[in-house]
């Protein structure tokens, strides 16, 4: 094998390695289904809309059970359920309410969110007493159950 051919092969291998590293970094940063999915298909990391987060005091939280999802519209149909939120402020949407969550601003989308799963969602509180709301984030209930 000539030196020129070895050099081309090494360059090609290096390019593939760089592409794989960039793809892995992007998937990790975006909380992809593979990098952020639990055994039940639920995401295990926080997902927020942008680097300029609202103040914690502007957010309200709800426990919800997903009843359906629409990946094309980036929405979830949910039922609000009761659950412990630790020191976080509960939204004014009552337990038992059903409706739509707009997930279009979430970086992870709704593809990893399975119907039947329970989540804690956050949204900018503007006094909403019913759904729909636009999500700021979606988190695993275990984060709240452990008192964090």
Tab-separated table of C-alpha atoms in Angstrom:
chain	number	residue	atom	x	y	z
A	1	UNK	CA	0.000	0.000	0.000
A	2	UNK	CA	1.409	3.355	-0.954
A	3	UNK	CA	1.937	6.212	1.443
A	4	UNK	CA	-0.554	8.379	-0.471
A	5	UNK	CA	-3.280	5.730	-0.156
A	6	UNK	CA	-2.613	5.291	3.587
A	7	UNK	CA	-2.813	9.050	4.056
A	8	UNK	CA	-6.186	9.219	2.238
A	9	UNK	CA	-7.526	6.341	4.348
A	10	UNK	CA	-6.411	8.009	7.574
A	11	UNK	CA	-7.956	11.310	6.476
A	12	UNK	CA	-11.243	9.570	5.705
A	13	UNK	CA	-11.203	7.815	9.074
A	14	UNK	CA	-10.503	11.105	10.842
A	15	UNK	CA	-13.395	12.813	9.038
A	16	UNK	CA	-15.768	10.016	10.083
A	17	UNK	CA	-14.562	10.274	13.687
A	18	UNK	CA	-15.170	14.039	13.723
A	19	UNK	CA	-18.653	13.594	12.231
A	20	UNK	CA	-19.517	10.969	14.857
A	21	UNK	CA	-18.274	13.215	17.680
A	22	UNK	CA	-20.296	16.191	16.419
A	23	UNK	CA	-23.436	14.051	16.020
A	24	UNK	CA	-23.040	12.664	19.549
A	25	UNK	CA	-22.551	16.159	20.995
A	26	UNK	CA	-25.620	17.474	19.163
A	27	UNK	CA	-27.774	14.545	20.313
A	28	UNK	CA	-26.653	15.009	23.897
A	29	UNK	CA	-27.286	18.754	23.847
A	30	UNK	CA	-30.768	18.346	22.416
A	31	UNK	CA	-31.773	15.530	24.767
A	32	UNK	CA	-32.452	13.087	21.963
A	33	UNK	CA	-34.617	10.036	22.478
A	34	UNK	CA	-31.578	7.776	22.718
A	35	UNK	CA	-29.522	10.019	24.975
A	36	UNK	CA	-32.382	11.140	27.215
A	37	UNK	CA	-34.883	8.293	27.223
A	38	UNK	CA	-35.647	6.146	30.222
A	39	UNK	CA	-36.584	2.473	30.059
A	40	UNK	CA	-40.253	3.361	29.529
A	41	UNK	CA	-39.432	5.733	26.674
A	42	UNK	CA	-39.730	8.801	28.871
A	43	UNK	CA	-37.165	11.557	28.736
A	44	UNK	CA	-35.021	11.818	31.844
A	45	UNK	CA	-33.553	15.263	31.421
A	46	UNK	CA	-35.027	18.733	31.624
A	47	UNK	CA	-36.060	20.377	28.365
A	48	UNK	CA	-36.419	24.104	28.030
A	49	UNK	CA	-37.081	26.468	25.174
A	50	UNK	CA	-34.056	28.739	25.056
A	51	UNK	CA	-31.027	30.095	26.855
A	52	UNK	CA	-33.006	33.094	28.193
A	53	UNK	CA	-35.079	31.325	30.824
A	54	UNK	CA	-37.870	33.087	32.691
A	55	UNK	CA	-37.360	33.626	36.404
A	56	UNK	CA	-38.413	30.689	38.587
A	57	UNK	CA	-41.042	32.977	40.135
A	58	UNK	CA	-42.662	33.381	36.686
A	59	UNK	CA	-43.171	29.635	36.227
A	60	UNK	CA	-46.033	27.414	37.323
A	61	UNK	CA	-45.906	23.616	37.437
A	62	UNK	CA	-48.457	20.878	36.836
A	63	UNK	CA	-48.369	17.098	37.045
A	64	UNK	CA	-49.977	15.692	33.900
A	65	UNK	CA	-50.724	12.287	32.410
A	66	UNK	CA	-50.335	12.227	28.639
A	67	UNK	CA	-53.390	10.788	26.904
A	68	UNK	CA	-52.327	11.455	23.287
A	69	UNK	CA	-49.664	13.238	21.261
A	70	UNK	CA	-49.584	14.859	17.858
A	71	UNK	CA	-46.005	14.988	16.600
A	72	UNK	CA	-46.915	17.024	13.534
A	73	UNK	CA	-48.708	19.730	15.533
A	74	UNK	CA	-46.212	19.429	18.440
A	75	UNK	CA	-49.005	19.102	21.001
A	76	UNK	CA	-49.921	16.768	23.830
A	77	UNK	CA	-53.377	15.954	25.110
A	78	UNK	CA	-53.207	15.612	28.886
A	79	UNK	CA	-55.116	15.220	32.116
A	80	UNK	CA	-53.883	17.192	35.132
A	81	UNK	CA	-53.173	14.818	38.028
A	82	UNK	CA	-52.247	15.360	41.660
A	83	UNK	CA	-48.601	15.177	42.657
A	84	UNK	CA	-46.026	16.696	44.995
A	85	UNK	CA	-44.101	19.663	43.634
A	86	UNK	CA	-41.817	20.361	46.574
A	87	UNK	CA	-41.200	24.103	46.800
A	88	UNK	CA	-42.364	24.820	43.237
A	89	UNK	CA	-45.521	26.816	42.582
A	90	UNK	CA	-48.502	24.816	41.348
A	91	UNK	CA	-50.389	26.213	38.382
A	92	UNK	CA	-54.033	27.234	38.751
A	93	UNK	CA	-55.307	24.575	36.315
A	94	UNK	CA	-57.276	22.187	38.573
A	95	UNK	CA	-56.623	18.465	39.021
A	96	UNK	CA	-58.851	16.527	36.632
A	97	UNK	CA	-58.781	19.183	33.915
A	98	UNK	CA	-58.050	17.928	30.403
A	99	UNK	CA	-56.752	19.764	27.399
A	100	UNK	CA	-53.860	20.562	25.114
A	101	UNK	CA	-50.252	21.490	25.826
A	102	UNK	CA	-48.429	23.405	23.089
A	103	UNK	CA	-44.935	21.880	22.896
A	104	UNK	CA	-43.764	23.781	19.824
A	105	UNK	CA	-41.172	25.691	21.843
A	106	UNK	CA	-39.556	22.584	23.394
A	107	UNK	CA	-36.157	21.672	21.982
A	108	UNK	CA	-36.850	17.955	22.304
A	109	UNK	CA	-40.271	17.972	20.638
A	110	UNK	CA	-42.879	15.399	21.629
A	111	UNK	CA	-41.455	12.290	19.951
A	112	UNK	CA	-40.039	10.806	23.166
A	113	UNK	CA	-43.160	11.536	25.216
A	114	UNK	CA	-45.320	8.428	25.308
A	115	UNK	CA	-49.086	8.392	25.960
A	116	UNK	CA	-49.774	7.019	29.422
A	117	UNK	CA	-46.628	8.570	30.922
A	118	UNK	CA	-46.792	11.072	33.772
A	119	UNK	CA	-44.755	14.279	33.628
A	120	UNK	CA	-44.293	17.542	35.468
A	121	UNK	CA	-44.613	20.457	33.073
A	122	UNK	CA	-43.754	24.106	33.553
A	123	UNK	CA	-45.119	27.148	31.782
A	124	UNK	CA	-44.979	30.914	32.198
A	125	UNK	CA	-47.757	31.683	34.657
A	126	UNK	CA	-50.107	34.337	33.378
A	127	UNK	CA	-52.971	33.294	35.657
A	128	UNK	CA	-54.262	30.558	33.337
A	129	UNK	CA	-57.014	28.558	35.030
A	130	UNK	CA	-57.491	26.104	32.170
A	131	UNK	CA	-55.632	24.480	29.327
A	132	UNK	CA	-54.157	25.101	26.745
A	133	UNK	CA	-50.800	26.436	27.897
A	134	UNK	CA	-47.468	26.694	26.091
A	135	UNK	CA	-44.812	24.622	27.816
A	136	UNK	CA	-41.539	26.044	29.020
A	137	UNK	CA	-40.227	22.667	30.152
A	138	UNK	CA	-41.088	19.071	30.855
A	139	UNK	CA	-39.416	17.080	33.593
A	140	UNK	CA	-39.421	13.624	35.056
A	141	UNK	CA	-41.669	13.309	38.135
A	142	UNK	CA	-38.780	11.634	39.964
A	143	UNK	CA	-37.079	15.053	40.123
A	144	UNK	CA	-39.947	16.313	42.279
A	145	UNK	CA	-40.580	13.124	44.269
A	146	UNK	CA	-37.029	13.177	45.630
A	147	UNK	CA	-37.607	16.650	47.065
A	148	UNK	CA	-35.126	18.403	44.742
